[in-house]
CSV table of C-alpha atoms in Angstrom, one decimal:
chain,number,residue,atom,x,y,z
A,1,ALA,CA,99.4,48.6,72.0
A,2,ARG,CA,100.4,46.2,74.8
A,3,LEU,CA,100.5,49.0,77.3
A,4,TRP,CA,97.0,50.2,76.4
A,5,GLN,CA,95.7,46.7,76.5
A,6,ALA,CA,97.2,46.1,80.0
A,7,TRP,CA,95.9,49.4,81.2
A,8,GLY,CA,92.5,48.5,79.9
A,9,VAL,CA,92.5,45.2,81.8
A,10,LEU,CA,93.6,47.1,85.0
A,11,GLU,CA,90.7,49.6,84.5
A,12,SER,CA,88.3,46.8,84.0
A,13,ARG,CA,89.4,45.0,87.2
A,14,GLU,CA,89.0,48.3,89.0
A,15,GLY,CA,85.5,48.7,87.8
A,16,ASP,CA,86.0,51.6,85.5
A,17,HIS,CA,84.6,50.0,82.3
A,18,ALA,CA,84.3,53.3,80.4
A,19,ALA,CA,88.1,53.9,80.9
A,20,ALA,CA,88.8,50.2,80.0
A,21,ARG,CA,86.9,50.7,76.7
A,22,ARG,CA,88.9,53.8,75.9
A,23,CYS,CA,92.2,51.9,76.6
A,24,PHE,CA,91.1,48.9,74.5
A,25,GLY,CA,90.1,51.2,71.7
A,26,ARG,CA,93.4,53.0,71.8
A,27,ALA,CA,95.2,49.6,71.8
A,28,LEU,CA,93.4,48.6,68.7
A,29,ASP,CA,94.1,52.0,67.1
A,30,ALA,CA,97.8,51.3,67.6
A,31,ASP,CA,97.5,47.7,66.4
A,32,ASN,CA,94.2,46.6,65.0
A,33,ARG,CA,95.3,42.9,64.9
A,34,ASN,CA,96.0,42.7,68.7
A,35,VAL,CA,94.2,39.4,69.6
A,36,ALA,CA,94.9,39.9,73.3
A,37,THR,CA,93.1,43.2,73.3
A,38,VAL,CA,90.1,41.9,71.4
A,39,THR,CA,89.9,38.9,73.8
A,40,ALA,CA,90.2,41.1,76.9
A,41,TRP,CA,87.6,43.6,75.6
A,42,THR,CA,85.1,40.9,74.6
A,43,LEU,CA,85.5,39.1,77.9
A,44,MET,CA,84.8,42.3,79.8
A,45,GLU,CA,81.7,43.0,77.7
A,46,GLU,CA,80.5,39.4,78.2
A,47,ASP,CA,81.0,39.6,82.0
A,48,LEU,CA,79.0,42.9,82.0
A,49,GLY,CA,76.2,41.2,80.0
A,50,ASN,CA,76.9,43.4,76.9
A,51,VAL,CA,76.7,40.5,74.4
A,52,LYS,CA,75.9,42.7,71.5
A,53,ASP,CA,79.0,44.9,72.2
A,54,ALA,CA,81.2,41.8,72.5
A,55,ARG,CA,79.8,40.5,69.1
A,56,TYR,CA,80.5,43.9,67.6
A,57,VAL,CA,84.1,43.9,68.8
A,58,PHE,CA,84.6,40.3,67.4
A,59,GLU,CA,83.0,41.1,64.0
A,60,ARG,CA,85.1,44.3,63.6
A,61,ALA,CA,88.3,42.5,64.6
A,62,LEU,CA,87.7,39.5,62.3
A,63,LYS,CA,87.6,41.9,59.3
A,64,GLN,CA,91.3,42.9,60.1
A,65,PHE,CA,92.8,39.4,59.7
A,66,THR,CA,93.7,37.3,56.7
A,67,PRO,CA,91.4,34.3,56.2
A,68,GLY,CA,93.0,31.1,57.6
A,69,SER,CA,95.7,33.0,59.6
A,70,GLU,CA,96.5,31.5,63.1
A,71,ALA,CA,95.3,34.7,64.8
A,72,LYS,CA,92.0,34.8,63.0
A,73,THR,CA,91.4,31.1,63.8
A,74,ARG,CA,92.0,31.9,67.5
A,75,LEU,CA,89.5,34.7,67.3
A,76,TRP,CA,86.9,32.5,65.6
A,77,MET,CA,87.4,29.9,68.4
A,78,THR,CA,87.1,32.5,71.1
A,79,TYR,CA,84.0,33.9,69.6
A,80,GLU,CA,82.4,30.5,69.3
A,81,LYS,CA,83.4,29.6,72.9
A,82,MET,CA,81.8,32.9,74.2
A,83,GLU,CA,78.5,31.9,72.5
A,84,GLN,CA,78.7,28.4,74.0
A,85,ARG,CA,79.3,29.9,77.5
A,86,LEU,CA,76.3,32.1,77.0
A,87,GLY,CA,74.2,29.0,76.1
A,88,ASN,CA,73.6,30.3,72.5
A,89,THR,CA,74.1,26.9,70.8
A,90,GLN,CA,72.7,28.0,67.5
A,91,GLU,CA,74.7,31.1,67.4
A,92,ALA,CA,77.9,29.2,68.3
A,93,GLN,CA,77.1,26.8,65.4
A,94,ARG,CA,76.7,29.8,63.0
A,95,VAL,CA,80.0,31.2,64.1
A,96,TYR,CA,81.7,27.8,63.6
A,97,GLN,CA,80.0,27.4,60.2
A,98,ARG,CA,81.2,30.8,59.1
A,99,SER,CA,84.8,30.0,60.2
A,100,MET,CA,84.7,26.7,58.3
A,101,ARG,CA,83.2,28.3,55.2
A,102,GLU,CA,86.1,30.8,55.3
A,103,ALA,CA,88.6,28.1,55.8
A,104,LEU,CA,87.3,26.1,52.8
A,105,GLN,CA,87.5,29.2,50.6
A,106,LYS,CA,91.0,29.9,51.8
A,107,ALA,CA,92.0,26.3,51.1
A,108,ASP,CA,90.7,26.6,47.5
A,109,GLY,CA,92.8,29.7,46.8
A,110,GLY,CA,91.3,32.8,48.1
A,111,GLU,CA,88.3,35.0,48.5
A,112,THR,CA,86.7,34.2,45.2
A,113,GLY,CA,87.2,30.6,46.3
A,114,PRO,CA,84.8,27.7,45.7
A,115,ARG,CA,81.3,27.9,44.6
A,116,MET,CA,79.4,27.3,47.8
A,117,SER,CA,75.9,25.9,47.9
A,118,THR,CA,74.3,26.4,51.3
A,119,LYS,CA,71.3,25.5,53.3
A,120,GLN,CA,70.1,22.3,51.7
A,121,PRO,CA,67.3,20.6,53.6
A,122,ILE,CA,68.1,17.3,55.3
A,123,GLU,CA,66.5,14.5,53.4
A,124,GLY,CA,65.9,11.0,54.8
A,125,PRO,CA,64.6,9.5,58.0
A,126,ARG,CA,64.7,12.7,60.2
A,127,GLN,CA,61.1,13.7,59.7
A,128,ASP,CA,61.0,15.0,63.3
A,129,ALA,CA,63.2,18.1,62.4
A,130,PRO,CA,62.3,19.3,58.9
A,131,ASP,CA,63.6,22.8,59.6
A,132,LEU,CA,67.2,21.5,60.1
A,133,GLU,CA,69.6,22.5,57.4
A,134,VAL,CA,73.0,21.3,56.3
A,135,GLU,CA,75.8,23.7,55.4
A,136,ASN,CA,77.3,22.2,52.2
A,137,GLY,CA,80.6,23.4,50.8
A,138,ARG,CA,82.1,22.1,47.6
A,139,TRP,CA,85.3,23.1,45.9
A,140,ASP,CA,86.1,22.9,42.3
A,141,GLY,CA,89.5,21.3,41.9
A,142,SER,CA,90.0,22.6,38.4
A,143,SER,CA,93.4,24.0,39.5
A,144,SER,CA,94.4,20.6,40.9
A,145,SER,CA,93.6,16.9,40.5
A,146,MET,CA,91.7,16.8,43.7
A,147,ARG,CA,87.9,17.2,43.8
A,148,GLY,CA,85.9,16.7,47.0
A,149,GLU,CA,83.0,17.7,49.1
A,150,VAL,CA,82.8,18.8,52.7
A,151,TRP,CA,79.6,19.5,54.7
A,152,LEU,CA,78.3,20.0,58.2
A,153,ASN,CA,75.7,17.5,59.2
A,154,ASP,CA,73.9,18.2,62.4
A,155,GLY,CA,77.1,19.7,63.9
A,156,SER,CA,79.6,17.2,62.6
A,157,ILE,CA,81.9,17.6,59.7
A,158,GLU,CA,81.6,15.0,56.9
A,159,SER,CA,83.4,14.7,53.6
A,160,LYS,CA,83.9,12.7,50.4
A,161,LEU,CA,87.3,12.5,48.8
A,162,PRO,CA,88.2,11.1,45.4
A,163,ARG,CA,90.0,7.8,45.4
A,164,ASN,CA,93.3,9.5,44.2
A,165,ALA,CA,93.3,11.8,47.3
A,166,ARG,CA,92.9,9.0,49.9
A,167,LYS,CA,95.9,7.5,51.7
A,168,THR,CA,96.9,4.1,50.7
A,169,GLY,CA,97.9,1.2,52.9
A,170,ARG,CA,101.6,2.1,52.4
A,171,SER,CA,103.1,4.2,55.1
A,172,ARG,CA,105.4,7.1,54.2
A,173,ALA,CA,108.3,5.4,56.0
A,174,ASN,CA,108.2,2.6,53.5
A,175,SER,CA,107.9,4.8,50.5
A,176,PRO,CA,110.8,5.0,48.0
């Protein structure tokens, strides 16, 4: 897979993008979890202005990884950064929100994960932007003593934790 990926990068640099795509495809046939190949391929497509193709490669690759894995997290971040570079702020936020939703589900114990309620309108003083929405994720801590709430509010992550989950003033070094 590494050889195909390297060959694909070489072909891309030489300007033979069709050959590069064939090499990247063969690299992923050999190892469908090769993050370097996915990154190289999507960067080439982005440079060529083929944003739909780059998104397709990302979406296909993301399905191959276990939620919460380090490799999948790197792919999510690379995908989000591509959207930011392209000036697609809303799409970058959607990619980020999807990655966070998946991470919250993983933290709660798997694909069936938490009951997620989404797209709740913002209430309060922001009358100037009634179409803004908040992504709201809640987890049911029935399997543990921890219950909490995490949500994205205008691009920032906010949360509420129960009193028993908060750190106390005592440091771990002083604990018995």
